[in-house]
Coordinates of N, CA, C and O in Angstrom, one line a residue:
M12 N 42.1 71.0 169.5 CA 42.6 71.8 168.3 C 44.0 72.0 168.1 O 44.8 72.1 169.3
I13 N 44.6 72.1 167.1 CA 45.9 72.3 167.0 C 46.3 73.8 166.7 O 45.5 74.6 166.1
G14 N 47.3 74.3 167.5 CA 47.8 75.7 167.4 C 49.2 75.6 166.6 O 50.0 74.8 166.7
I15 N 49.4 76.6 165.7 CA 50.7 76.8 164.9 C 51.2 78.1 165.4 O 50.5 79.2 165.2
I16 N 52.4 78.0 165.8 CA 53.2 79.1 166.0 C 54.2 79.3 164.9 O 55.0 78.6 164.6
G17 N 53.9 80.5 164.2 CA 54.9 80.6 162.8 C 56.0 81.3 163.3 O 56.2 82.4 164.1
G18 N 57.3 81.1 162.6 CA 58.5 81.7 162.8 C 58.9 82.8 161.6 O 58.0 83.0 160.9
T19 N 60.2 83.1 161.5 CA 60.4 83.8 160.5 C 59.9 83.1 159.1 O 60.2 82.2 158.7
G20 N 59.1 84.0 158.4 CA 58.9 83.6 157.1 C 57.5 83.0 157.1 O 56.9 82.9 156.0
L21 N 57.0 82.8 158.2 CA 55.6 82.2 158.3 C 54.6 83.1 159.0 O 54.7 83.1 160.2
Y22 N 54.0 83.9 158.4 CA 53.2 85.1 159.0 C 51.7 84.7 158.6 O 50.9 85.5 158.9
A23 N 51.5 83.7 157.7 CA 50.1 83.4 157.5 C 50.0 81.9 157.0 O 51.1 81.5 156.5
I24 N 48.8 81.2 157.1 CA 48.7 79.8 156.5 C 47.7 79.9 155.3 O 46.7 80.3 155.5
E25 N 48.6 79.6 154.1 CA 47.7 79.4 153.1 C 46.7 78.3 153.0 O 46.8 77.2 153.6
G26 N 45.5 78.5 152.8 CA 44.2 77.7 152.7 C 43.4 77.7 153.9 O 42.5 77.1 154.0
L27 N 43.9 78.6 155.0 CA 43.2 78.8 156.1 C 41.9 79.5 155.7 O 41.9 80.6 155.2
L28 N 40.5 78.8 156.0 CA 39.3 79.5 155.7 C 38.7 79.9 156.9 O 38.9 79.4 157.9
N29 N 37.7 80.8 156.7 CA 36.7 81.3 157.9 C 37.6 81.8 159.0 O 37.5 81.5 160.1
I30 N 38.5 82.8 158.5 CA 39.5 83.5 159.3 C 38.8 84.4 160.3 O 38.0 85.2 159.8
E31 N 39.2 84.3 161.6 CA 38.7 85.3 162.5 C 39.9 85.7 163.4 O 40.6 84.9 164.1
K32 N 40.1 87.0 163.6 CA 41.4 87.4 164.5 C 40.7 87.7 166.0 O 39.7 88.3 166.1
K33 N 41.2 86.9 166.9 CA 40.8 87.0 168.2 C 41.8 87.4 169.2 O 42.8 86.7 169.5
P34 N 41.6 88.7 169.7 CA 42.6 89.3 170.7 C 42.2 88.6 171.9 O 41.2 88.1 172.3
V35 N 43.4 88.5 172.4 CA 43.5 87.6 173.8 C 44.2 88.2 174.9 O 45.4 88.8 174.4
S36 N 43.9 88.5 176.0 CA 44.8 89.2 177.1 C 45.1 87.6 178.1 O 44.3 86.7 178.2
T37 N 46.4 87.7 178.6 CA 46.7 86.9 179.4 C 47.4 87.3 180.5 O 47.8 88.6 180.7
P38 N 47.6 86.6 181.6 CA 48.3 87.0 183.0 C 49.9 87.3 182.6 O 50.5 88.2 183.4
F39 N 50.4 87.0 181.4 CA 51.7 87.5 181.2 C 51.9 88.6 180.2 O 53.1 88.7 179.7
G40 N 50.7 89.2 179.9 CA 50.9 90.4 179.1 C 50.2 90.0 177.7 O 49.6 88.9 177.5
T41 N 50.5 90.9 176.6 CA 50.0 90.7 175.5 C 50.6 89.8 174.6 O 51.9 89.8 174.6
P42 N 50.2 88.8 173.8 CA 50.8 88.0 172.9 C 51.3 88.8 171.6 O 50.8 89.8 171.4
S43 N 52.0 88.0 170.7 CA 52.7 88.7 169.7 C 51.5 89.3 168.6 O 51.8 90.4 168.1
T44 N 50.3 88.7 168.6 CA 49.5 89.2 167.7 C 48.1 88.6 168.2 O 48.1 87.6 169.1
P45 N 46.8 89.2 167.7 CA 45.6 88.3 168.2 C 45.9 86.9 167.5 O 46.3 86.7 166.6
V46 N 45.3 85.9 168.1 CA 45.1 84.7 167.6 C 44.2 84.5 166.3 O 43.2 84.9 166.4
V47 N 44.6 84.0 165.1 CA 44.1 83.8 164.0 C 43.4 82.4 164.1 O 44.2 81.4 164.1
M48 N 42.1 82.3 164.0 CA 41.2 81.2 164.0 C 40.9 80.9 162.7 O 40.4 81.8 162.0
G49 N 40.9 79.5 162.5 CA 40.1 79.3 161.1 C 39.9 77.7 161.0 O 40.3 76.8 161.9
K50 N 39.8 77.3 159.7 CA 39.7 75.9 159.5 C 40.7 75.7 158.1 O 40.6 76.4 157.4
L51 N 41.5 74.5 158.4 CA 42.2 74.0 157.4 C 42.2 72.6 157.1 O 41.8 71.9 158.0
N52 N 41.3 72.4 155.8 CA 40.8 71.1 155.6 C 39.8 70.5 156.6 O 39.8 69.3 157.1
D53 N 39.0 71.5 156.9 CA 37.8 71.1 157.8 C 38.4 70.9 159.3 O 37.6 70.4 160.1
M54 N 39.5 71.3 159.6 CA 40.2 71.1 160.8 C 40.3 72.4 161.7 O 40.8 73.3 161.1
P55 N 39.7 72.7 162.7 CA 39.9 73.7 163.5 C 41.3 74.1 163.7 O 42.0 73.2 164.2
V56 N 41.8 75.2 163.5 CA 43.3 75.6 163.7 C 43.4 77.0 164.4 O 42.7 77.8 163.9
A57 N 44.3 77.3 165.2 CA 44.7 78.5 165.8 C 46.0 78.9 165.5 O 47.0 77.8 165.5
F58 N 46.3 80.0 164.9 CA 47.7 80.3 164.2 C 48.1 81.5 164.9 O 47.3 82.6 165.1
L59 N 49.4 81.7 165.3 CA 50.0 82.9 165.9 C 51.3 83.2 165.3 O 52.1 82.2 165.7
P60 N 51.6 84.2 164.6 CA 53.1 84.4 164.1 C 53.7 85.0 165.3 O 53.5 86.2 165.9
R61 N 54.9 84.3 165.7 CA 55.7 84.6 166.8 C 56.2 86.2 166.8 O 56.5 86.7 167.7
H62 N 56.7 86.4 165.5 CA 57.2 87.8 165.5 C 56.3 88.9 165.2 O 56.9 90.2 164.8
G63 N 55.1 88.6 165.1 CA 54.1 89.6 164.8 C 53.8 89.5 163.4 O 54.4 88.8 162.6
E64 N 52.6 90.1 162.9 CA 52.2 90.1 161.5 C 53.3 90.4 160.4 O 53.0 90.1 159.3
Q65 N 53.9 91.5 160.9 CA 55.0 92.1 159.8 C 56.4 91.9 160.3 O 57.3 92.6 159.8
H66 N 56.7 90.9 161.2 CA 58.0 90.6 161.6 C 58.5 91.8 162.4 O 59.7 92.2 162.2
E67 N 57.6 92.5 163.2 CA 58.3 93.8 164.1 C 58.8 93.4 165.2 O 59.3 94.4 166.0
L68 N 58.7 91.9 165.8 CA 59.3 91.9 167.1 C 60.7 91.2 166.9 O 60.7 90.0 166.2
L69 N 61.8 91.5 167.7 CA 63.0 90.9 167.8 C 62.8 89.8 168.6 O 61.8 89.7 169.4
P70 N 63.7 88.7 168.5 CA 63.5 87.4 169.3 C 63.4 87.8 170.9 O 62.7 87.4 171.6
S71 N 64.0 88.7 171.3 CA 64.2 89.2 172.7 C 62.8 89.7 173.2 O 62.6 90.1 174.3
E72 N 62.1 90.2 172.3 CA 60.8 91.1 172.6 C 59.5 90.1 172.5 O 58.6 90.5 172.9
I73 N 59.9 88.9 172.1 CA 58.8 88.0 172.1 C 58.2 87.4 173.3 O 59.1 86.8 174.2
N74 N 57.1 87.5 173.7 CA 56.4 87.1 175.1 C 56.0 85.7 174.8 O 54.7 85.3 174.7
Y75 N 56.9 84.6 175.0 CA 56.5 83.3 174.7 C 55.3 82.7 175.7 O 54.6 82.1 175.1
R76 N 55.4 83.2 176.7 CA 54.6 82.7 177.8 C 53.1 83.1 177.4 O 52.1 82.4 177.6
A77 N 53.2 84.4 177.1 CA 51.7 84.9 176.7 C 51.1 84.4 175.5 O 50.0 84.1 175.3
N78 N 52.1 84.0 174.4 CA 51.7 83.3 173.2 C 51.2 81.9 173.5 O 50.0 81.7 173.0
V79 N 51.9 81.2 174.2 CA 51.4 79.8 174.7 C 50.1 79.8 175.4 O 49.0 79.1 175.2
W80 N 49.9 80.8 176.4 CA 48.7 81.0 177.1 C 47.6 81.3 176.3 O 46.3 80.8 176.5
A81 N 47.9 82.2 175.2 CA 46.9 82.7 174.4 C 46.2 81.4 173.6 O 45.0 81.5 173.4
L82 N 47.1 80.7 173.1 CA 46.6 79.4 172.4 C 45.8 78.6 173.2 O 44.8 78.1 172.7
K83 N 46.4 78.4 174.4 CA 45.6 77.3 175.3 C 44.4 78.0 175.7 O 43.3 77.3 175.7
S84 N 44.1 79.4 175.7 CA 42.8 79.9 176.1 C 41.6 79.8 174.9 O 40.6 80.0 175.1
V85 N 42.1 79.5 173.7 CA 41.0 79.5 172.8 C 40.9 77.9 172.4 O 40.3 77.7 171.5
G86 N 41.4 77.1 173.2 CA 41.1 75.6 173.0 C 42.1 74.6 172.5 O 41.9 73.5 172.1
V87 N 43.4 75.2 172.3 CA 44.4 74.5 171.7 C 45.0 73.5 172.8 O 45.3 73.8 173.9
T88 N 45.1 72.3 172.3 CA 45.8 71.2 173.0 C 46.9 70.8 172.6 O 47.8 70.1 173.2
Q89 N 47.4 70.9 171.2 CA 48.7 70.6 170.7 C 49.2 71.9 169.9 O 48.5 72.4 169.3
I90 N 50.4 72.1 170.1 CA 51.3 73.2 169.3 C 52.3 72.5 168.5 O 53.1 71.8 168.8
I91 N 52.1 73.2 167.3 CA 53.3 72.8 166.3 C 54.0 74.3 166.1 O 53.5 75.4 165.7
S92 N 55.2 74.2 166.3 CA 56.1 75.6 166.5 C 57.2 75.6 165.1 O 57.9 74.5 165.2
V93 N 57.0 76.5 164.2 CA 58.0 76.4 163.1 C 59.1 77.6 163.3 O 58.7 78.8 163.7
S94 N 60.4 77.2 163.3 CA 61.4 78.1 163.7 C 62.7 77.8 162.9 O 62.8 76.7 162.5
A95 N 63.2 79.0 162.6 CA 64.8 78.9 162.1 C 65.6 79.5 163.0 O 65.5 80.5 163.8
V96 N 67.0 78.9 162.9 CA 67.9 79.3 164.1 C 69.3 80.0 163.4 O 69.7 79.2 162.4
G97 N 69.5 81.0 163.3 CA 70.6 81.6 162.7 C 70.6 82.2 161.4 O 69.3 82.2 161.0
S98 N 71.4 82.9 160.9 CA 71.3 83.4 159.6 C 72.4 83.0 158.7 O 73.1 82.4 158.8

């Protein structure tokens, strides 16, 4: 399964169907949000917005290890991460 970590400006995936939010606990603490599970073009996808659902987390507050662990725990084997650097 593919996992997508959204960055600034990417808080949801257009076209994602059968959406289910799955809370996950990890040995590293709480991820940025529950993992959003769904299907995109009939392919299972897990999505996690890195800064939270409403961009409430600053870069220094993001628990990267928890985010990656959460995706792996729901079956993700490959991760695509979208990010922007600087303003």
